[in-house]
Structures are given as C-alpha cells and as structure tokens.
GROMACS .gro file of C-alpha atoms in nm:
model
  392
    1UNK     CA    1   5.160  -8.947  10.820
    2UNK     CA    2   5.541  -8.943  10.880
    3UNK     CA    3   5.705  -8.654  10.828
    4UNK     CA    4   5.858  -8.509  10.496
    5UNK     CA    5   6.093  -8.279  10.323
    6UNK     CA    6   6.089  -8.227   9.941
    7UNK     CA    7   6.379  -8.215   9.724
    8UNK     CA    8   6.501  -7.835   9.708
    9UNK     CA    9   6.344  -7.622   9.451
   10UNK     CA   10   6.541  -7.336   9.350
   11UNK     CA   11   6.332  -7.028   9.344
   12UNK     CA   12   6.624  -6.753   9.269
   13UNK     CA   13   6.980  -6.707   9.217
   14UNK     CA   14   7.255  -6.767   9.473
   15UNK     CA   15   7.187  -6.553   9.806
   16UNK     CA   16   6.969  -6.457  10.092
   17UNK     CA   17   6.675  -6.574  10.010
   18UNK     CA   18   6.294  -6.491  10.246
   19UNK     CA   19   5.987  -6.726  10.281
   20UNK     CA   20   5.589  -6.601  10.417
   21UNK     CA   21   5.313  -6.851  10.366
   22UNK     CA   22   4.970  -6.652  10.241
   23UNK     CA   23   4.754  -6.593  10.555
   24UNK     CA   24   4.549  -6.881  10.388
   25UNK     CA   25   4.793  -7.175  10.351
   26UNK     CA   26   4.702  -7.157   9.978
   27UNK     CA   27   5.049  -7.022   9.802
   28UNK     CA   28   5.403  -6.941   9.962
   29UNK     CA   29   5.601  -6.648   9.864
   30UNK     CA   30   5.969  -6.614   9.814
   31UNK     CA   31   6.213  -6.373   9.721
   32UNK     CA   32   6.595  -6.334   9.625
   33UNK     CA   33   6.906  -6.186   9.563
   34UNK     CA   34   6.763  -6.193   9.140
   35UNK     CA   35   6.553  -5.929   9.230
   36UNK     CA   36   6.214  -6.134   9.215
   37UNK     CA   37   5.946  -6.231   9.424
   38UNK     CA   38   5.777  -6.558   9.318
   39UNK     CA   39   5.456  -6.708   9.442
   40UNK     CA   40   5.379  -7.116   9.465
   41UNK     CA   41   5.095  -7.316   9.536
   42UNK     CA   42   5.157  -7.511   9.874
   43UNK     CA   43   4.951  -7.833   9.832
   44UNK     CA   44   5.084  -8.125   9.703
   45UNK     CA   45   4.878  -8.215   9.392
   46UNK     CA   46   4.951  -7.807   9.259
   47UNK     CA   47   5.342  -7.741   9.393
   48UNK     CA   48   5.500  -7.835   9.089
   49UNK     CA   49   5.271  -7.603   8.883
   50UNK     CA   50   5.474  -7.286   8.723
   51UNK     CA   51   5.519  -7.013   8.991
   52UNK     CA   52   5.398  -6.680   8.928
   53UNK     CA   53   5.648  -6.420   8.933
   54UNK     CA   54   5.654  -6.036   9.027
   55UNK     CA   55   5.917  -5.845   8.855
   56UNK     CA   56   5.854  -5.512   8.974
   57UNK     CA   57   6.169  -5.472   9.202
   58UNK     CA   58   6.537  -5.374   9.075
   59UNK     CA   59   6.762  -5.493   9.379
   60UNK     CA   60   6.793  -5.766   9.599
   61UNK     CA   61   6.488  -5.876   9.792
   62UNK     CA   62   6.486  -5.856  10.140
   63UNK     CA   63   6.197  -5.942  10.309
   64UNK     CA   64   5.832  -6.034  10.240
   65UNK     CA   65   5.456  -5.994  10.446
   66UNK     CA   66   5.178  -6.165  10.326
   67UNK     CA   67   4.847  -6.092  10.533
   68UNK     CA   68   4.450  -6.196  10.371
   69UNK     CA   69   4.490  -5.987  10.059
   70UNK     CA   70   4.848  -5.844   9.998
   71UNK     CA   71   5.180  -5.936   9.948
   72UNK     CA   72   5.460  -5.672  10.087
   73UNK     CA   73   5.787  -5.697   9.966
   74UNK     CA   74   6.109  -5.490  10.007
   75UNK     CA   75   6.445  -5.459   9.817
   76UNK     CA   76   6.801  -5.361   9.896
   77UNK     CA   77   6.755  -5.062   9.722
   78UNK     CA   78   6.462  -4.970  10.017
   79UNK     CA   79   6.175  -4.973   9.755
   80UNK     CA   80   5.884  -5.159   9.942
   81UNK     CA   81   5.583  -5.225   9.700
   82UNK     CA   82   5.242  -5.362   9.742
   83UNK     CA   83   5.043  -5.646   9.552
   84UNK     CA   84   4.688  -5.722   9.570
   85UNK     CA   85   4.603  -6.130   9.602
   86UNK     CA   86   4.268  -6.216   9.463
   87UNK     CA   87   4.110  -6.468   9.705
   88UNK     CA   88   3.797  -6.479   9.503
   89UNK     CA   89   3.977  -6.622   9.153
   90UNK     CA   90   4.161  -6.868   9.336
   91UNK     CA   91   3.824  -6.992   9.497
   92UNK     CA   92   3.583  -7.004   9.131
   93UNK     CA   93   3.871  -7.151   8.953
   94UNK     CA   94   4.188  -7.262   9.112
   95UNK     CA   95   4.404  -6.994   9.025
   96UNK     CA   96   4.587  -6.686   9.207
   97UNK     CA   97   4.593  -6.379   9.063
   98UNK     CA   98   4.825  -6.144   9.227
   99UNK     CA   99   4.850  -5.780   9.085
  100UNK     CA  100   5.058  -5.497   9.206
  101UNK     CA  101   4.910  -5.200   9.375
  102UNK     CA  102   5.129  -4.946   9.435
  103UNK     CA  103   5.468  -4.846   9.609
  104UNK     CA  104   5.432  -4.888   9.993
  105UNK     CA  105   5.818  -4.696  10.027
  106UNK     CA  106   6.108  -4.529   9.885
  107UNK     CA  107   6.356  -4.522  10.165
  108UNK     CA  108   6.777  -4.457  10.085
  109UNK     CA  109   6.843  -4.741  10.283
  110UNK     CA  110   6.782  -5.145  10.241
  111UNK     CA  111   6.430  -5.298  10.362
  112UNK     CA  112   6.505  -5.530  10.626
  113UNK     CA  113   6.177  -5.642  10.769
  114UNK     CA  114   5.779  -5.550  10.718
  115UNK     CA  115   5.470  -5.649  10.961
  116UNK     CA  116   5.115  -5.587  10.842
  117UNK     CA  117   4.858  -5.508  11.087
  118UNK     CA  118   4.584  -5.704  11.167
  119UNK     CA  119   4.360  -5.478  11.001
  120UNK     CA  120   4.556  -5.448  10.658
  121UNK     CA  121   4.539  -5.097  10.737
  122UNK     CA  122   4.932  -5.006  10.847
  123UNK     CA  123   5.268  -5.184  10.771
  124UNK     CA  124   5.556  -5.127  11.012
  125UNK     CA  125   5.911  -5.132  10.833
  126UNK     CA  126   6.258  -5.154  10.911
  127UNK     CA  127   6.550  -5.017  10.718
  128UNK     CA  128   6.899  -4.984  10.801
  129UNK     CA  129   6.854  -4.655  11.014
  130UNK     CA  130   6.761  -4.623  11.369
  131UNK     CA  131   6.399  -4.569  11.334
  132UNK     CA  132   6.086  -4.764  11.247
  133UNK     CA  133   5.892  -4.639  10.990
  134UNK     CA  134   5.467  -4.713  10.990
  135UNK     CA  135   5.326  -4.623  10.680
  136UNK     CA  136   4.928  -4.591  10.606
  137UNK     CA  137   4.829  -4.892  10.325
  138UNK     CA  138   4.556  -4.685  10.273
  139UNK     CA  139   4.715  -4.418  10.116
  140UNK     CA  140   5.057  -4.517  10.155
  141UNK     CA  141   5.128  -4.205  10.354
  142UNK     CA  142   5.366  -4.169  10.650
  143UNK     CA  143   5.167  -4.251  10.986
  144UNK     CA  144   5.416  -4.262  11.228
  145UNK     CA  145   5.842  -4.254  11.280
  146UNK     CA  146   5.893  -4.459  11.588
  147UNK     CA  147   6.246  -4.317  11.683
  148UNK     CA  148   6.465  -4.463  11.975
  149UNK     CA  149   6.711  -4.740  11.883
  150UNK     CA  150   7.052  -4.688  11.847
  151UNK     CA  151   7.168  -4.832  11.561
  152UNK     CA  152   6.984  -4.973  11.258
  153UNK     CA  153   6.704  -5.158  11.299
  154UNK     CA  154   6.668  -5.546  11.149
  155UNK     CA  155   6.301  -5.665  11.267
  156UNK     CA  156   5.949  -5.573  11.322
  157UNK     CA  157   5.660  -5.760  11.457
  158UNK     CA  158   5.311  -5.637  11.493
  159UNK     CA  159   5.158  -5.841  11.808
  160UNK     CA  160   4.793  -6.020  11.633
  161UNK     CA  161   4.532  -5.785  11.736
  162UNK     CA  162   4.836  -5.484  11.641
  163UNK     CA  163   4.844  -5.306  12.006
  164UNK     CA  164   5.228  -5.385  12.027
  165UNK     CA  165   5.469  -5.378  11.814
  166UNK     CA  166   5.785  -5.533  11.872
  167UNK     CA  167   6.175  -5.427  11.716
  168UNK     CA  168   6.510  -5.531  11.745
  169UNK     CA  169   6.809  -5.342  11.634
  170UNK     CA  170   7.170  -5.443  11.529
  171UNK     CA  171   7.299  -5.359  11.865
  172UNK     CA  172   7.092  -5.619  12.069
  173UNK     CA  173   6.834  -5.391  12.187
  174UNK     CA  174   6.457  -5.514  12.141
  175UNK     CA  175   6.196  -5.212  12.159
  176UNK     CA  176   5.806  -5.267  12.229
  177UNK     CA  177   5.565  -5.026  12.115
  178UNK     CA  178   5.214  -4.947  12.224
  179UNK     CA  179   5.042  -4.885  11.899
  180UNK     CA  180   4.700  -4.758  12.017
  181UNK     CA  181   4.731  -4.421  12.142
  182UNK     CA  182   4.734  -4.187  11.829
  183UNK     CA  183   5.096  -4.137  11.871
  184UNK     CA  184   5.276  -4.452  12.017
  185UNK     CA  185   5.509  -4.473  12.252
  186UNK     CA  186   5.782  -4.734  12.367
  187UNK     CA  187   5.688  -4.880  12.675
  188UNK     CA  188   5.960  -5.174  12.753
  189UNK     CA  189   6.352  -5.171  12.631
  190UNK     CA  190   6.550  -5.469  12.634
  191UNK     CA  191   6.937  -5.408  12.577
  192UNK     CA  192   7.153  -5.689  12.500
  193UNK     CA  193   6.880  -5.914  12.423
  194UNK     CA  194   6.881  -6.049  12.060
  195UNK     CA  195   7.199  -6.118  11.852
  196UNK     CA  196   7.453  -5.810  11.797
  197UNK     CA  197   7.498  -5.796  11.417
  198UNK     CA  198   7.655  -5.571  11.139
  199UNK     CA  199   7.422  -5.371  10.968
  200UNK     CA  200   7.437  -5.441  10.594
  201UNK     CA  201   7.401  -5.849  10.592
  202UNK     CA  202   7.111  -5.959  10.571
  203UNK     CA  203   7.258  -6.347  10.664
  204UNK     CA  204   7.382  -6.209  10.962
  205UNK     CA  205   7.032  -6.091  11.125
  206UNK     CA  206   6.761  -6.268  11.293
  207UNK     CA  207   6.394  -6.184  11.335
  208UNK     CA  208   6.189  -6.153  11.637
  209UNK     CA  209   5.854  -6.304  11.621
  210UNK     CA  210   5.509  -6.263  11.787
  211UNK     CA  211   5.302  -6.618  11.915
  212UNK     CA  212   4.959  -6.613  11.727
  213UNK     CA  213   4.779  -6.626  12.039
  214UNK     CA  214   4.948  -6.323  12.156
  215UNK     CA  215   5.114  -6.415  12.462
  216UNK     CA  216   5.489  -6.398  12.384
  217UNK     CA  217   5.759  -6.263  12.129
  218UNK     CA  218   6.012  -6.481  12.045
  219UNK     CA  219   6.357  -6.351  12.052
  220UNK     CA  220   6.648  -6.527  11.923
  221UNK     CA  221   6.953  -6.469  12.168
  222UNK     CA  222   7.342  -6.424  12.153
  223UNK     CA  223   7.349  -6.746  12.359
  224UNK     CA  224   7.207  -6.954  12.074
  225UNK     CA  225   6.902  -6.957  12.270
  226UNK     CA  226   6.539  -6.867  12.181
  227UNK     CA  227   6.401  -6.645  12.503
  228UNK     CA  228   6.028  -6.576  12.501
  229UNK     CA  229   5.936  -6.245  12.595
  230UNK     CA  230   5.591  -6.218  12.800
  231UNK     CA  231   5.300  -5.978  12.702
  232UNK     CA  232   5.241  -5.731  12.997
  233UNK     CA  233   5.582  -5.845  13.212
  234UNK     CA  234   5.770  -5.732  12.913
  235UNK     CA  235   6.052  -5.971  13.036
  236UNK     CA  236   6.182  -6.316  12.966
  237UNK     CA  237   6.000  -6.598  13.112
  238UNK     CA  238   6.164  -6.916  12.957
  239UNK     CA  239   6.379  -7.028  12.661
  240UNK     CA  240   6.455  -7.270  12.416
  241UNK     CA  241   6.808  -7.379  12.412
  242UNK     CA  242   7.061  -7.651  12.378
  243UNK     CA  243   7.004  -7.760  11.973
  244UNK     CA  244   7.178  -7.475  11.773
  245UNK     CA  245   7.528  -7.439  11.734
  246UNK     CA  246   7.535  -7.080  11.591
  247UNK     CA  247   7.325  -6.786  11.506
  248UNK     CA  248   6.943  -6.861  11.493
  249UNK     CA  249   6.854  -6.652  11.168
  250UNK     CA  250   6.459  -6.693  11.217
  251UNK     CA  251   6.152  -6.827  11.394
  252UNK     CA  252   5.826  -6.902  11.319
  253UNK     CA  253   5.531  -7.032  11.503
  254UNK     CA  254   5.220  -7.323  11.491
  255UNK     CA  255   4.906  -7.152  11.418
  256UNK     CA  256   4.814  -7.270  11.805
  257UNK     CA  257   5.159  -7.146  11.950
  258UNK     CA  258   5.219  -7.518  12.099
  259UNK     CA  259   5.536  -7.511  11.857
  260UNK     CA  260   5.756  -7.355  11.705
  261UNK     CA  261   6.055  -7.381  11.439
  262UNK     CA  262   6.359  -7.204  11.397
  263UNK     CA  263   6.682  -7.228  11.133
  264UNK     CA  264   7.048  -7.119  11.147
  265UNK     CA  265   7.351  -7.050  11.031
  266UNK     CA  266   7.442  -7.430  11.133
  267UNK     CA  267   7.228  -7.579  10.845
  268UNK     CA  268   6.963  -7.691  11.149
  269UNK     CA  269   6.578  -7.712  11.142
  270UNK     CA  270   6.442  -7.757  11.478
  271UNK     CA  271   6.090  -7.784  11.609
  272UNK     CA  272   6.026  -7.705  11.972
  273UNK     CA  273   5.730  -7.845  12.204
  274UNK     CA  274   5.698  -7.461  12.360
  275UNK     CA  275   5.535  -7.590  12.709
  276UNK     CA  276   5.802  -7.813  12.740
  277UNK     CA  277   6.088  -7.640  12.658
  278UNK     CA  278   6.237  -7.908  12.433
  279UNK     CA  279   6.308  -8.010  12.044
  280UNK     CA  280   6.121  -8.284  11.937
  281UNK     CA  281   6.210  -8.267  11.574
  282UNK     CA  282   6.554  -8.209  11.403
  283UNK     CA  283   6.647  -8.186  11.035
  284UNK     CA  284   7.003  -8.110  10.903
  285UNK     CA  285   7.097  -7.927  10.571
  286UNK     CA  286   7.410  -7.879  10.395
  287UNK     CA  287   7.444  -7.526  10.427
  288UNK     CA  288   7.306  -7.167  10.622
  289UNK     CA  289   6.959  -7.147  10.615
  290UNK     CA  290   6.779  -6.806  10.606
  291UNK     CA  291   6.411  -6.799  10.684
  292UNK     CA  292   6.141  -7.033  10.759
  293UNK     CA  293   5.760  -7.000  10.811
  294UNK     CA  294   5.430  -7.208  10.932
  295UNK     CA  295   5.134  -7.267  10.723
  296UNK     CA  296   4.882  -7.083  10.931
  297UNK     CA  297   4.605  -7.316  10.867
  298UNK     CA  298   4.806  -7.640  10.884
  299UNK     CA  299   5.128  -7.888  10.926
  300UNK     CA  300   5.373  -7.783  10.713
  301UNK     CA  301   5.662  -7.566  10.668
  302UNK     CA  302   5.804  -7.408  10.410
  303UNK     CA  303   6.226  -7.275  10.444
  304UNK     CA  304   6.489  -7.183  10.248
  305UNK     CA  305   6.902  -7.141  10.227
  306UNK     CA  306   7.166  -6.950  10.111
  307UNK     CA  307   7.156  -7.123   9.745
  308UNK     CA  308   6.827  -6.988   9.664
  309UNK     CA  309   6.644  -7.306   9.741
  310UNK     CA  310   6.313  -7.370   9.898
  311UNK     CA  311   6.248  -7.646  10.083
  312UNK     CA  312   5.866  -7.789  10.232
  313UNK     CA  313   5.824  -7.982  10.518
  314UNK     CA  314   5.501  -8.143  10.501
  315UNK     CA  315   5.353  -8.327  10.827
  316UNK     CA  316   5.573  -8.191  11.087
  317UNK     CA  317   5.423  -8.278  11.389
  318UNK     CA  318   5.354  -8.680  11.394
  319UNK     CA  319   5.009  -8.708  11.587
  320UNK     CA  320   5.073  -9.098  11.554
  321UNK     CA  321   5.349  -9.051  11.809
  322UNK     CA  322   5.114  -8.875  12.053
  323UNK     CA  323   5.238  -8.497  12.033
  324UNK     CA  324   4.877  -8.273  11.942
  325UNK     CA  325   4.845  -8.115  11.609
  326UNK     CA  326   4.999  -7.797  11.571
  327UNK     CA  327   4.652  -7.619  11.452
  328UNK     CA  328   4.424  -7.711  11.738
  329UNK     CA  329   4.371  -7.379  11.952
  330UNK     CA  330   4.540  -7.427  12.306
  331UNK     CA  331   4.284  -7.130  12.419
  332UNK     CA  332   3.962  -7.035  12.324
  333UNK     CA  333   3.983  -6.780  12.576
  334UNK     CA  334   4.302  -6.654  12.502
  335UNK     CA  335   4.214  -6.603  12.077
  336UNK     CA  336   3.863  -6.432  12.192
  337UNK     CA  337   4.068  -6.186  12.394
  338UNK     CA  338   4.282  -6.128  12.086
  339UNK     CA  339   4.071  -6.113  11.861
  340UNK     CA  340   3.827  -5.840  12.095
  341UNK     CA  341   4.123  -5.597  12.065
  342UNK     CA  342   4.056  -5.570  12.477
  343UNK     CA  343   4.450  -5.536  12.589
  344UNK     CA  344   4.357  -5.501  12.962
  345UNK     CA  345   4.239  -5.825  12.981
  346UNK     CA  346   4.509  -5.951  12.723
  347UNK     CA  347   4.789  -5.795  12.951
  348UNK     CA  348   4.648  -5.901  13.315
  349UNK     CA  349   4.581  -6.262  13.215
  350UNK     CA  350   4.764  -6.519  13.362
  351UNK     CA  351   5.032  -6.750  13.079
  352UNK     CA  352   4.785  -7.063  13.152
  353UNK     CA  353   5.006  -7.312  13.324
  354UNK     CA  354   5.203  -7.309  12.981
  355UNK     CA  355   5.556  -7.299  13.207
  356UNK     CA  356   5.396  -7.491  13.506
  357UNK     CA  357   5.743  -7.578  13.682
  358UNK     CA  358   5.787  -7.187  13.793
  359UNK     CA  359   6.154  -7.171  13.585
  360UNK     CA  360   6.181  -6.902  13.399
  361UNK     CA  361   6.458  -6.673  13.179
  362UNK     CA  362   6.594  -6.346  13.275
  363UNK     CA  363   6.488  -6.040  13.102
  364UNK     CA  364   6.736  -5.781  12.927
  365UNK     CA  365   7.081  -5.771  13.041
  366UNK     CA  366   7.017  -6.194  13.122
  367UNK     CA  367   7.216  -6.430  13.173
  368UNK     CA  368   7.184  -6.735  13.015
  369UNK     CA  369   7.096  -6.972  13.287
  370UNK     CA  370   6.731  -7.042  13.439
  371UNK     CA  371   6.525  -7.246  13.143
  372UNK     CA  372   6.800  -7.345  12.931
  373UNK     CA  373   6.942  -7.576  13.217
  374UNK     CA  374   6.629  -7.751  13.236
  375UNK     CA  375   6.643  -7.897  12.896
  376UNK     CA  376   6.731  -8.267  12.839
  377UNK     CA  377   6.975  -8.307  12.558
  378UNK     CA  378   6.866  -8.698  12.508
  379UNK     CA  379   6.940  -8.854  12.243
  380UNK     CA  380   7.144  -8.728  11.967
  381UNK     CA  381   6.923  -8.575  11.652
  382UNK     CA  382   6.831  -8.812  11.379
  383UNK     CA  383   6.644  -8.718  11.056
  384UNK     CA  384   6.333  -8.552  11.229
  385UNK     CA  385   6.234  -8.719  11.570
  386UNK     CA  386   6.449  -8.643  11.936
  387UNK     CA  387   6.208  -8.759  12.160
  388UNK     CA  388   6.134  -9.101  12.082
  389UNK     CA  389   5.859  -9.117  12.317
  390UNK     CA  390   5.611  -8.886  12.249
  391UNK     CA  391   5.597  -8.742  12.543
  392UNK     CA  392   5.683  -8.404  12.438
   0.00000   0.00000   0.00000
C-alpha cells in the first residue's frame, strides 16, 4: 500500500510534546506541556476511539517509556511515575486498561529522558544535573548514580539485552556504560559528539538511540548528521547526512534496524535505508517537530510537533517499490546473541557487511567528512519517495 499520513490530531495544548509506541504496536502514548499523558489505539479501525488519559502529573511532560507492561512518564517538575498496562484485558475484550503504580522519582530538577531495561526490572533517567540516575522498578529504590558528565544530562538509552547504557549531555559529550558488573562503570567517552544545547529546553535537545538488534547507537550530530556509534569499537563507523537543514530533535528505528526515521527543527520527516546510507522517504510539515517513534511490530510511525499534534504514518516503507519490509529480521544470529545476554560474542562480532564499501565516520572529536560525502543528494524530496528506483 502507498504510503500515508493522517490529518493531525491534537493530543495536548501548545508545546513540546513526546511520542513511545507500546512494546506491542497496540496503543501509542503521548504527553504535553497540559500536564497529561494520553494513550491511543494505533490501528486504523480503533484510532479515532476516545483516548485514555492519565492525570496524575502537575507540570509539563517531558518524556515517556513504554516497555511490555508499563508506561514511564516524567514531568518538568522531575516527578517520574509508573503505570501498569494490562495486556490480558486488551486481549479478552479489546480494551486497555492502564492503572498507575506508583512514583518511580522525585528529583528537584526536570525529567528529560527514561530507558527501561529489558527486564522491566531498572529504569535509567536523566534530569537536568550531571548524573544519571537508575532506579530499582521493583521497589523504586535508588540502584545506582552514574556520575561523570559535565553538564546536565538530556538522553538515556539502555542497549536491548541492557549491558550498555548509553548518555548524552548538553555539552556534546556521549557516555557508555557497562551495566553488568554490580557497580557500572563508563567504559567509552565521546566529547563533542551530539548537539551542544542549553539545558532547560526541551525543543532544543535531541535523543540518542540504540538499533534493536544491538549493533549501533544512533547519535544525532552538530553537523546535522546522524553518526552511528558501533557496539565494542565504541566509535563512529558511518552516518546519515545531507537531508536536514537544522537540529535533528530525535530518532527512532525499524524493528529490524534496516531503517530508520528522524525529525527536526526544519519541519522534516526522513526515513533512511541504514546499509545504504541514504533517505528514501521525505515528508515536510509546517512547523518543528519534536519526537517520533516505530511501531515495533510493524510499518508505521507515529510523530508529533510543537502544536501538540500527533501525526501517524501508516505504510512507510513501500515493498511494491522493491525496498524489504522494515520488520523482517536482517539477523537471526545477531537477535539470538541479544537476546542470550552473551556480550562477548555480541561485542567481537563482525557489523555483517552492513557498510560493505569500508567508509566509515570518525569517532569523538570527528570531523564531518568520511560517510556523509558518499551520499547522493538525487532528486529533490517530494511528498514521501527520493529514490525513485527502489534501489535503496
């Protein structure tokens, strides 16, 4: 089916506004500068249905994390609560219930960013201070202060199986974490990496991002760039460059890691074929765009702006113009090693042939040339498709 955007639905007042998509596909989150958090079926024939809305928080929200059974959200005030999302009502009869279960955080500073482990057992959460905060969703006690960065921190991504964890701050710096010893440690520092940003505005920051399959974090870049961090190097091997004209505010990835989608501050949706370095899709807005996120168990995309509106982008990737669907696993082997928890093997594998032409994107402190020479700007952007071809 061709691809398509629906009309904008606004979900909350005028502001920043942040997007997750439940760990199902099922329902998408969203919350906004009116203090709520609202939830939304995702499929077509139940979309329009009334969403339900959590009114727990006082302040701005911030940032959401939706993993199998809970939905973590954080406010500008730095309260972070938890809600429970029954799985087993919305499979006997259609409908979600989502419940709140307790207060994750109570920090003195905004909530910036949260990442759930893969075991629902740990949240990792950024504030505006200089130190990463993992608390226990067990008992919501303090597990861990991950201390380091100079300057307040504005993203957090647990890697899927949760060994690493990766940060950025406001000064540029990203921070990786090995999270299995009983008391982690940072084991790779970036400086000048990711976007330099004023603390305090949330439009201003962008969010790092982890690949499902585990192989690379995705960094947005000064340079307008994406740069993709690899697992074990700890360094840039390749970027994604050449479509956005200012600050990349977010990233998301296919459930297979073949693609990827980022928005900006330049009103721009773009899809990228990863292994081939380029945009295939395009779609222009009106105005900044905030956040954006991939149903993990299908086509579709789900972003929103500055006015408080959501947008879904159903069908993204056009199979009928020969590029793969963007939930078919690129490697078994790859997800088995994930999923085993085994890092060794996770670390010392090779990427795959994924960048086969050797290029590759200089690591903290980079310069911007290498990978983002090697794009082809082609034609100029029309509604969705750049590369008329199909080729990729």
């Amino acid at each position: 089916m061709a691809p398509s955007i629906t009309d904008p639905r606004y979900a909350h007042a005028e502001g920043f506004t942040t997007v997750a998509f439940g760990r199902g596909g099922d329902f998408i989150c969203t919350g906004g500068s009116d203090s709520l958090v609202r939830v939304f079926y995702s499929s077509k024939a139940e979309r329009d249905q009334e969403a339900i809305t959590l009114e727990q928080h006082s302040d701005n929200v911030l940032t959401l994390s939706v993993s199998r059974s809970k939905i973590i959200s954080g406010d500008e005030e730095g309260t972070v609560f938890c809600f429970d999302v029954s799985t087993s009502a919305l499979a006997e009869s259609g409908k979600l219930s989502v419940e709140p279960s307790g207060t994750v955080l109570r920090s003195v500073l905004p909530a910036r960013d949260i990442s759930i482990s893969s075991s629902e057992r740990q949240a990792a959460i950024a504030t505006d201070d200089e130190n990463v905060t993992v608390v226990s969703l067990l008992d919501m006690g303090l597990l861990h202060t991950l201390t380091g960065h100079r300057g307040s921190v504005n993203s957090v991504s647990y890697s899927p199986d949760s060994a690493y964890l990766a940060s950025t701050g406001c000064n540029g710096t990203v921070r990786v974490w090995d999270m299995r010893e009983d008391e982690p440690s940072c084991i790779s520092v970036m400086h000048k990496m990711a976007y330099v940003c004023e603390p305090g505005n949330s439009m201003d920051q962008s969010k790092a991002r982890w690949s499902p399959d585990g192989r690379f974090v995705a960094v947005p870049c000064s340079d307008h760039t994406i740069k993709l961090v690899e697992r074990g190097a700890w360094q840039a091997s390749a970027a994604l460059g050449g479509r956005h004209t200012k600050k990349i505010s977010h990233v998301t990835w296919s459930p297979n890691s073949r693609y990827m989608a980022s928005v900006g501050l330049d009103g721009q949706v773009v899809v990228w074929d990863v292994a081939a370095r380029t945009a295939i899709l395009s779609h222009a807005t009106g105005g900044a765009l905030c956040q954006i996120d991939w149903n993990p168990c299908g086509n579709m995309l789900a972003f929103t702006d500055g006015a408080g509106a959501m947008y879904i982008w159903d069908d993204v990737i056009p199979s009928d113009q020969g590029h793969a669907p963007p939930y078919e696993r690129q490697s078994d082997v790859v997800h088995e090693t994930v999923a085993s928890h085994d890092d060794n093997d996770m670390d010392s594998a090779p990427i795959g042939g994924l960048f086969d032409d050797g290029d590759g994107a200089d690591g903290g402190e980079m310069d911007s040339d290498g990978a983002d020479d090697d794009i082809d700007d082609g034609e100029a952007l029309d509604d969705f498709v750049v590369d008329d071809d199909g080729g990729g």
